C-alpha positions as a printed Julia matrix, in Angstrom:
289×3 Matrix{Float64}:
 -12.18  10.85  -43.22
 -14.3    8.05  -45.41
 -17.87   9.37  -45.23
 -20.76   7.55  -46.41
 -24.48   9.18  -46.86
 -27.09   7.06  -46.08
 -30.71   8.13  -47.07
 -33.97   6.22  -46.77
 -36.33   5.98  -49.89
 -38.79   8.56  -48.67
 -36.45  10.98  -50.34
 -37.47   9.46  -53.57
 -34.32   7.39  -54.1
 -34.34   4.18  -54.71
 -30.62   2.86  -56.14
 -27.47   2.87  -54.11
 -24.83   4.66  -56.07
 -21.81   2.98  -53.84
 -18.83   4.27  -56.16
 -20.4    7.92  -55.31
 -20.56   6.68  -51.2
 -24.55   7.08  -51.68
 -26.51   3.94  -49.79
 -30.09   3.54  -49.12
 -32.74   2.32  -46.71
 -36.09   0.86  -48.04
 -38.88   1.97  -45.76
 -41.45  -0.21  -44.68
 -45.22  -0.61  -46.38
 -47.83  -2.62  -44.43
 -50.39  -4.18  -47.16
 -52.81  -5.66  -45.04
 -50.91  -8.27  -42.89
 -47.76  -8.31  -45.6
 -44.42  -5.96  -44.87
 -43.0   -4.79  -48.28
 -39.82  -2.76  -48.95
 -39.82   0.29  -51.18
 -37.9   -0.45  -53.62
 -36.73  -3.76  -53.17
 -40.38  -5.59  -53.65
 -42.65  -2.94  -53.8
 -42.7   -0.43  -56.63
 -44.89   1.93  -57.23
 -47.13   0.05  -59.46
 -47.49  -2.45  -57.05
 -48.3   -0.03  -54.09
 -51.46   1.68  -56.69
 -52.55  -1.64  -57.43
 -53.33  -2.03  -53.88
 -54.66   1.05  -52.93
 -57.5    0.5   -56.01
 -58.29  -2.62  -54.97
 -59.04  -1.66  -51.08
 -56.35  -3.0   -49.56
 -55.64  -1.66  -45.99
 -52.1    0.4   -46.68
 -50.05   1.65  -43.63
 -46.65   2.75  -43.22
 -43.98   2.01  -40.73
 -40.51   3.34  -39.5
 -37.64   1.12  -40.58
 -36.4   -2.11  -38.32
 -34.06  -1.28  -35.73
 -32.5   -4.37  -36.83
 -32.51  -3.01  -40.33
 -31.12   0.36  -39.82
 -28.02  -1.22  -37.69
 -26.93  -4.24  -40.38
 -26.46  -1.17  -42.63
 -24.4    0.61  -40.3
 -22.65  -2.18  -39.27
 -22.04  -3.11  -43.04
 -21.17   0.56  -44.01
 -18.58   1.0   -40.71
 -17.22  -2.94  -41.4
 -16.6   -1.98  -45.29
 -13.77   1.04  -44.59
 -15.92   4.58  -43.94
 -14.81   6.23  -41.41
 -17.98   7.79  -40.36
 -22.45   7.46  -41.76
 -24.35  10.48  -42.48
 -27.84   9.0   -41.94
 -30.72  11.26  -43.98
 -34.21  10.33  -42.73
 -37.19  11.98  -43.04
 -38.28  14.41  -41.24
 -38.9   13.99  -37.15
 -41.75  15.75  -37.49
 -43.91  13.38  -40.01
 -42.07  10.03  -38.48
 -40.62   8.46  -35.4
 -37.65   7.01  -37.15
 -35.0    9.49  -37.19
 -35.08  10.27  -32.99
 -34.99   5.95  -33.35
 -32.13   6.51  -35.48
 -30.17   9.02  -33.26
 -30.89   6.64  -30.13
 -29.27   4.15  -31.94
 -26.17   6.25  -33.07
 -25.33   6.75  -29.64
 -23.74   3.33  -29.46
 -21.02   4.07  -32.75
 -18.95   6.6   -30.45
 -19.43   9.53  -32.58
 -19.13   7.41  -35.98
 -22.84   7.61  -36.96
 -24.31  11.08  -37.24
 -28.66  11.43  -37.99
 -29.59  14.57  -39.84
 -33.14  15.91  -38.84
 -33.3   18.97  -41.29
 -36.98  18.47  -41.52
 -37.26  17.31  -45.35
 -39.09  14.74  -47.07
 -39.73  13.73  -50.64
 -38.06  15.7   -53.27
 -36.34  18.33  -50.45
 -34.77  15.4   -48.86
 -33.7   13.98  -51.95
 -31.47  17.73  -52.38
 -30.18  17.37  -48.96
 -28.7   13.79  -49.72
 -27.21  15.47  -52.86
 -25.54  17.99  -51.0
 -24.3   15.84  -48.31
 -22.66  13.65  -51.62
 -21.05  17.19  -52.04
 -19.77  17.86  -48.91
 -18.29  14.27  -48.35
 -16.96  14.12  -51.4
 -15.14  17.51  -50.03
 -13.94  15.58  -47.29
 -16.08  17.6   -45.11
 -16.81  15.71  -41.77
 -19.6   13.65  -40.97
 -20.67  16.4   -37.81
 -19.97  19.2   -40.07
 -22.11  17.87  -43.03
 -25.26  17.39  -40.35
 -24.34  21.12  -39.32
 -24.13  22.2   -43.02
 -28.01  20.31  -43.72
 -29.89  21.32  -40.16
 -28.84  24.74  -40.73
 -29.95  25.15  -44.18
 -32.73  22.64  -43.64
 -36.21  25.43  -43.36
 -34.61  26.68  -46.07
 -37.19  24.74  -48.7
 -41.4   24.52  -49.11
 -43.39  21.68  -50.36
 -46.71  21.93  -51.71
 -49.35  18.8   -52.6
 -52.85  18.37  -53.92
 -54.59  14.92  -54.12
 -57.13  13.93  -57.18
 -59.49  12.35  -54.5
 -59.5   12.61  -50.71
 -60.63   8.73  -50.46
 -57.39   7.32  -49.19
 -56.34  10.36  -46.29
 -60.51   8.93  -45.03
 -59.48   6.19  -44.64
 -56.3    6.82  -43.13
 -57.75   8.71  -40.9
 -56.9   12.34  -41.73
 -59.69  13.71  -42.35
 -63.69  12.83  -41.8
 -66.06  10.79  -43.71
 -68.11  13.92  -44.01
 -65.11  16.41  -45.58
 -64.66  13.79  -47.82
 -67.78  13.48  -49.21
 -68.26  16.87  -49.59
 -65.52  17.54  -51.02
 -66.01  15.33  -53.61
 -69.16  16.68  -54.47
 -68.16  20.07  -54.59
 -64.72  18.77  -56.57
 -62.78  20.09  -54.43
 -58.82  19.82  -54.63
 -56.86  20.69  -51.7
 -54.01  22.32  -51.78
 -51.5   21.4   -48.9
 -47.78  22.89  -47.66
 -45.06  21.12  -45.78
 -42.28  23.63  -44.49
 -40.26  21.96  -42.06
 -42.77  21.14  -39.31
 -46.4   19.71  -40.37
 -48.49  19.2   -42.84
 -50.85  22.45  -42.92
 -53.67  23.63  -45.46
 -52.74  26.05  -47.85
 -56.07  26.31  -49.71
 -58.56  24.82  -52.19
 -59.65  25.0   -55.43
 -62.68  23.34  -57.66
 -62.2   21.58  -60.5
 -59.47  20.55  -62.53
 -56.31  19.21  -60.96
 -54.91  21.82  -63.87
 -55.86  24.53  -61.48
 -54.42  23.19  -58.43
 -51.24  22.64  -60.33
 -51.77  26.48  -61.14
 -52.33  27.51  -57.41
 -49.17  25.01  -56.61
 -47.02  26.99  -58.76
 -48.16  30.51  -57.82
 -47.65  29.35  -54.61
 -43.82  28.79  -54.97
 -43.42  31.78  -57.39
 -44.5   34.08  -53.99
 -42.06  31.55  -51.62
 -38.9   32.22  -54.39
 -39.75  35.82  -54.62
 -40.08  36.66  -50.68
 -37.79  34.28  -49.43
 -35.4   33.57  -52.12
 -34.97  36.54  -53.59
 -31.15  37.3   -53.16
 -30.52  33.82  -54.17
 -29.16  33.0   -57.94
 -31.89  31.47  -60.14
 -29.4   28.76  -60.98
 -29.12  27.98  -57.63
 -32.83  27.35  -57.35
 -33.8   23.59  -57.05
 -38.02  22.92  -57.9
 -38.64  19.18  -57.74
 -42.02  18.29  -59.09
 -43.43  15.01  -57.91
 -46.33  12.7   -58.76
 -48.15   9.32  -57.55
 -49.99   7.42  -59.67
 -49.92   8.91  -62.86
 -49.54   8.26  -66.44
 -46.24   9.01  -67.94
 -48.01  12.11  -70.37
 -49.84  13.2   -67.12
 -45.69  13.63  -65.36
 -44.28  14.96  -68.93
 -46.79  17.82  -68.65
 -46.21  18.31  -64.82
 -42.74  18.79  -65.52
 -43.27  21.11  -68.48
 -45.48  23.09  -66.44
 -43.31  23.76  -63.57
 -39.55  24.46  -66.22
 -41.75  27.14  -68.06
 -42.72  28.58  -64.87
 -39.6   28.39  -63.53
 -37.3   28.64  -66.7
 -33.98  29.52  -64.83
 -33.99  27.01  -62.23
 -33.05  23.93  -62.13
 -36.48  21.45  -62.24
 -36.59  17.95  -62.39
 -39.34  14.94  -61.82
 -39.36  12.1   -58.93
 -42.03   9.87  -57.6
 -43.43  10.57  -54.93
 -41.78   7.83  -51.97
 -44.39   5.13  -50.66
 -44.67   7.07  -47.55
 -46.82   9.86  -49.13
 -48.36   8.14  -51.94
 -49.99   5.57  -49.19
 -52.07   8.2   -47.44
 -52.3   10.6   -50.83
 -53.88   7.72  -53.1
 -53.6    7.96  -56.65
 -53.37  10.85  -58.6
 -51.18  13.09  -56.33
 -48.96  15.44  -57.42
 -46.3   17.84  -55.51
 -44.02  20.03  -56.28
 -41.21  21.57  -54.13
 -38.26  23.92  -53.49
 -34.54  24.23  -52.16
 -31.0   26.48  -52.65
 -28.34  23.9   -54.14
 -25.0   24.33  -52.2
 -23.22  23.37  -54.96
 -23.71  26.44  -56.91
C-alpha cells in the first residue's frame, strides 16, 4: 500500500516534501475581514505586522472544500490510502470535521487525533513518514500515533498578555496586572487543554529557566527508561529576532545535551492568540530510534 501523510501547518510545517509522500494543509488566518493561508500568503512576518498594528486576528479550521481537493488530489495521483495529521481535537474543531469527512473514502482516508500541536505534531508527522515509508498501513500508522500520542508535554510563556485580552482568554484586569507586576506566565499543553503551570517576574530569561526545569522533571519522571537519543525537545518561538531563537536553542541543547533539539516557529494558530514574543518549548520519544 501507497501511503501519503498529510499534516496541516499548525505542526510548524510549511513545504510539501512530495518525493518523501509528505503534503500539507495551510490553515486559515482571519485579519480583519481578509482569509490568509499559512504559508502560502501569510508568513510569519506578515501575521506580527498585524498583530502590532491592531488588527483584529482570528483563526479558523480549514475549508471543507479545502481539505477534500487534497484528498481527492492525493487519492487521484496513485496512494493507496491519506494519513491526515491535524491538530489536536481538543484546541480545534477540524480534525472530528476531518473524520466526518473520511467517512465517505471507504476506509481510504484515516484522521489521527493524538492530541499534538506545534512542535509535538510536527514529530508525529515524522514518524508517520517512518512508518509509511515501512509500508506500514494507513490504520496501523493512526494506531501507532494515538497510542503513543500523551506520550509528549508542551510548555509556553508569552512576553505580554495583550493579545490572549483581546482574544478573549483572559480579563482586562489580569492583564493589566500582570503587566505591572511583569509577570510571565508559564503555560503546559499535555494532550487535553491548555492549563497554567505557573508564573514568574521578570525576565523572559527566567521563564525560559522555569520552561526548562519544567521538562527536565517531565524527562526524568516520565521518560526515564527511555534512551536520551531517543528524546525529541523542540523549542519554538513567535516573533523574535533571529539572536533572540539562536540563544533559545542554545539554551535548551545545553540543557538537554543528549537529546535531540531543534528550532521551529511557532504555527499561526498559536502565535495569533500568543502575540509577539512567545516562546515554547516541547517534548516527544522518536520511534525511529
Amino acid at each position: 500500500m501507497k501511503v501519503a501523510i498529510l499534516a496541516d501547518t499548525n505542526s510548524g510545517i510549511h513545504t510539501p516534501d512530495e518525493t518523501a509522500g509528505l503534503f500539507v494543509l495551510p490553515m486559515p488566518v482571519i485579519v480583519g475581514e481578509n482569509t490568509y493561508y499559512e504559508g502560502e500568503n501569510l508568513s510569519e512576518e506578515d501575521l506580527c505586522r498585524y498583530i502590532e498594528r491592531g488588527d483584529r486576528v482570528t483563526t479558523s479550521q480549514p475549508p471543507i472544500g479545502l481539505l477534500i481537493d487534497k484528498l481527492d488530489s492525493l487519492l487521484g495521483a496513485g496512494y493507496d490510502e491519506v494519513v491526515y495529521i491535524p491538530m489536536s481535537s481538543s484546541l480545534s474543531s477540524s480534525c472530528n470535521t476531518a473524520k466526518m469527512v473520511a467517512r465517505e473514502y471507504d476506509g481510504k482516508v484515516h484522521v489521527v487525533d493524538n492530541r499534538r500541536i506545534s512542535v509535538t505534531q510536527k514529530d508525529s508527522v515524522m514518524d508517520a513518514l517512518y512508518l509509511a515509508k515501512k509500508k506500514v498501513s494507513g490504520k496501523k500508522i493512526v494506531r501507532r500515533l494515538e497510542e503513543e500520542g500523551l506520550n509528549c508535554t508542551i510548555y509556553l510563556s508569552v512576553s505580554s498578555l495583550e493579545q490572549l485580552k483581546n482574544g478573549g482568554r483572559i480579563t482586562s484586569s489580569a492583564a493589566a496586572i500582570a503587566t505591572v507586576l511583569n509577570i510571565k506566565p508559564v503555560l503546559t499543553f499535555r494532550g487535553e487543554k491548555i492549563d497554567s503551570y505557573g508564573k514568574v517576574r521578570g525576565s523572559m530569561y527566567r521563564a525560559q529557566l522555569k520552561m526548562i526545569d519544567a521538562l527536565h522533571k517531565d524527562v526524568d519522571r516520565r521518560f526515564s527508561d527511555i534512551a536520551p537519543e531517543r528524546i525529541r525537545i523542540g523549542v519554538a518561538g513567535f516573533g523574535i529576532e533571529e539572536e533572540e531563537r539562536d540563544r533559545w536553542l542554545e539554551l535548551a541543547a545545553n540543557a538537554f545535551p543528549e537529546a535531540q533539539v531543534r528550532y521551529d516557529p511557532l504555527p499561526a494558530s498559536i502565535g495569533a492568540h500568543t502575540g509577539t514574543g512567545a516562546y515554547g518549548i516541547g517534548v516527544s520519544v522518536d520511534m525511529k530510534k
